[in-house]
Amino acid sequence: MRPKGYLAGPSAASRSMTIVRAKAPLRISFAGGGTDVSPYPEERGGAVLNCTISRYVYATLEATPPEDGSVSVTSLDYNLSVNYAKP
């Protein structure tokens, strides 16, 4: 299932598409979770006790840049969309 408006219009089909795929191990925090993520440790310091497990999270980004420079991000899992307009 693709987001509504995916490759809509003839001009979108002629522009190049970028596909980015990522895989990251899941991390379990036992104590201090989040205190190792910027900017918190730079401002306050931090310490975390965590580990990774042999389960992964995957993400795929398929993008055809629109002519107006805006970006739309859609989560198919949560059925949510966020749009960012070019300043």
XYZ file of C-alpha atoms in Angstrom:
87
model
C 0.000 0.000 0.000
C 1.404 3.380 -0.980
C 0.576 6.771 0.520
C -2.197 8.750 -1.134
C -0.794 10.909 -3.920
C 2.287 8.735 -4.431
C 3.848 9.652 -7.790
C 0.798 11.731 -8.599
C 0.869 13.687 -11.832
C 2.955 13.319 -14.980
C 5.755 15.622 -13.784
C 6.381 13.442 -10.692
C 6.946 10.352 -12.834
C 9.681 12.079 -14.851
C 11.746 13.100 -11.790
C 14.207 10.651 -10.269
C 13.158 8.693 -7.186
C 15.396 8.193 -4.166
C 14.993 5.045 -2.082
C 16.681 4.813 1.327
C 16.487 1.687 3.476
C 17.691 1.397 7.079
C 18.001 -1.421 9.611
C 18.833 -0.849 13.281
C 18.949 -3.181 16.285
C 16.348 -2.631 18.977
C 17.768 -1.194 22.177
C 16.488 -1.875 25.683
C 17.284 0.715 28.374
C 17.436 -0.536 31.937
C 18.312 2.854 33.464
C 18.861 6.412 32.223
C 17.172 5.885 28.868
C 17.306 8.998 26.707
C 20.078 10.730 28.662
C 22.572 9.685 25.961
C 20.657 11.379 23.131
C 21.723 14.877 22.074
C 21.276 17.612 23.253
C 20.634 16.259 26.777
C 24.162 14.907 27.533
C 25.861 18.079 26.260
C 23.714 20.212 28.563
C 23.362 17.985 31.659
C 25.549 14.907 31.231
C 24.112 11.435 31.113
C 24.635 7.769 31.805
C 22.700 4.814 30.426
C 22.637 1.095 31.074
C 21.301 -0.539 27.925
C 21.743 -3.413 25.508
C 20.600 -4.443 22.062
C 18.674 -7.588 21.252
C 18.561 -9.652 18.087
C 15.438 -7.941 16.825
C 15.521 -5.090 14.358
C 13.498 -2.124 13.228
C 13.341 -1.363 9.507
C 12.508 1.828 7.655
C 12.133 2.551 3.951
C 11.914 6.027 2.467
C 10.763 6.376 -1.130
C 10.912 9.954 -2.295
C 10.263 11.813 -5.503
C 10.921 15.475 -4.752
C 7.944 17.674 -5.642
C 8.505 20.774 -7.728
C 7.668 23.112 -4.821
C 10.334 21.560 -2.538
C 7.854 20.411 0.118
C 8.192 17.093 1.946
C 5.428 14.757 3.077
C 6.157 11.882 5.485
C 3.551 9.133 5.908
C 3.515 6.315 8.465
C 1.618 3.369 7.021
C 1.690 1.651 10.442
C -0.058 4.535 12.215
C -1.879 6.063 9.222
C -0.407 9.501 9.979
C 1.055 12.129 7.655
C 3.187 15.188 8.292
C 3.832 17.837 5.634
C 6.763 20.240 5.605
C 6.684 23.253 3.300
C 9.887 24.715 1.914
C 10.589 28.013 3.719
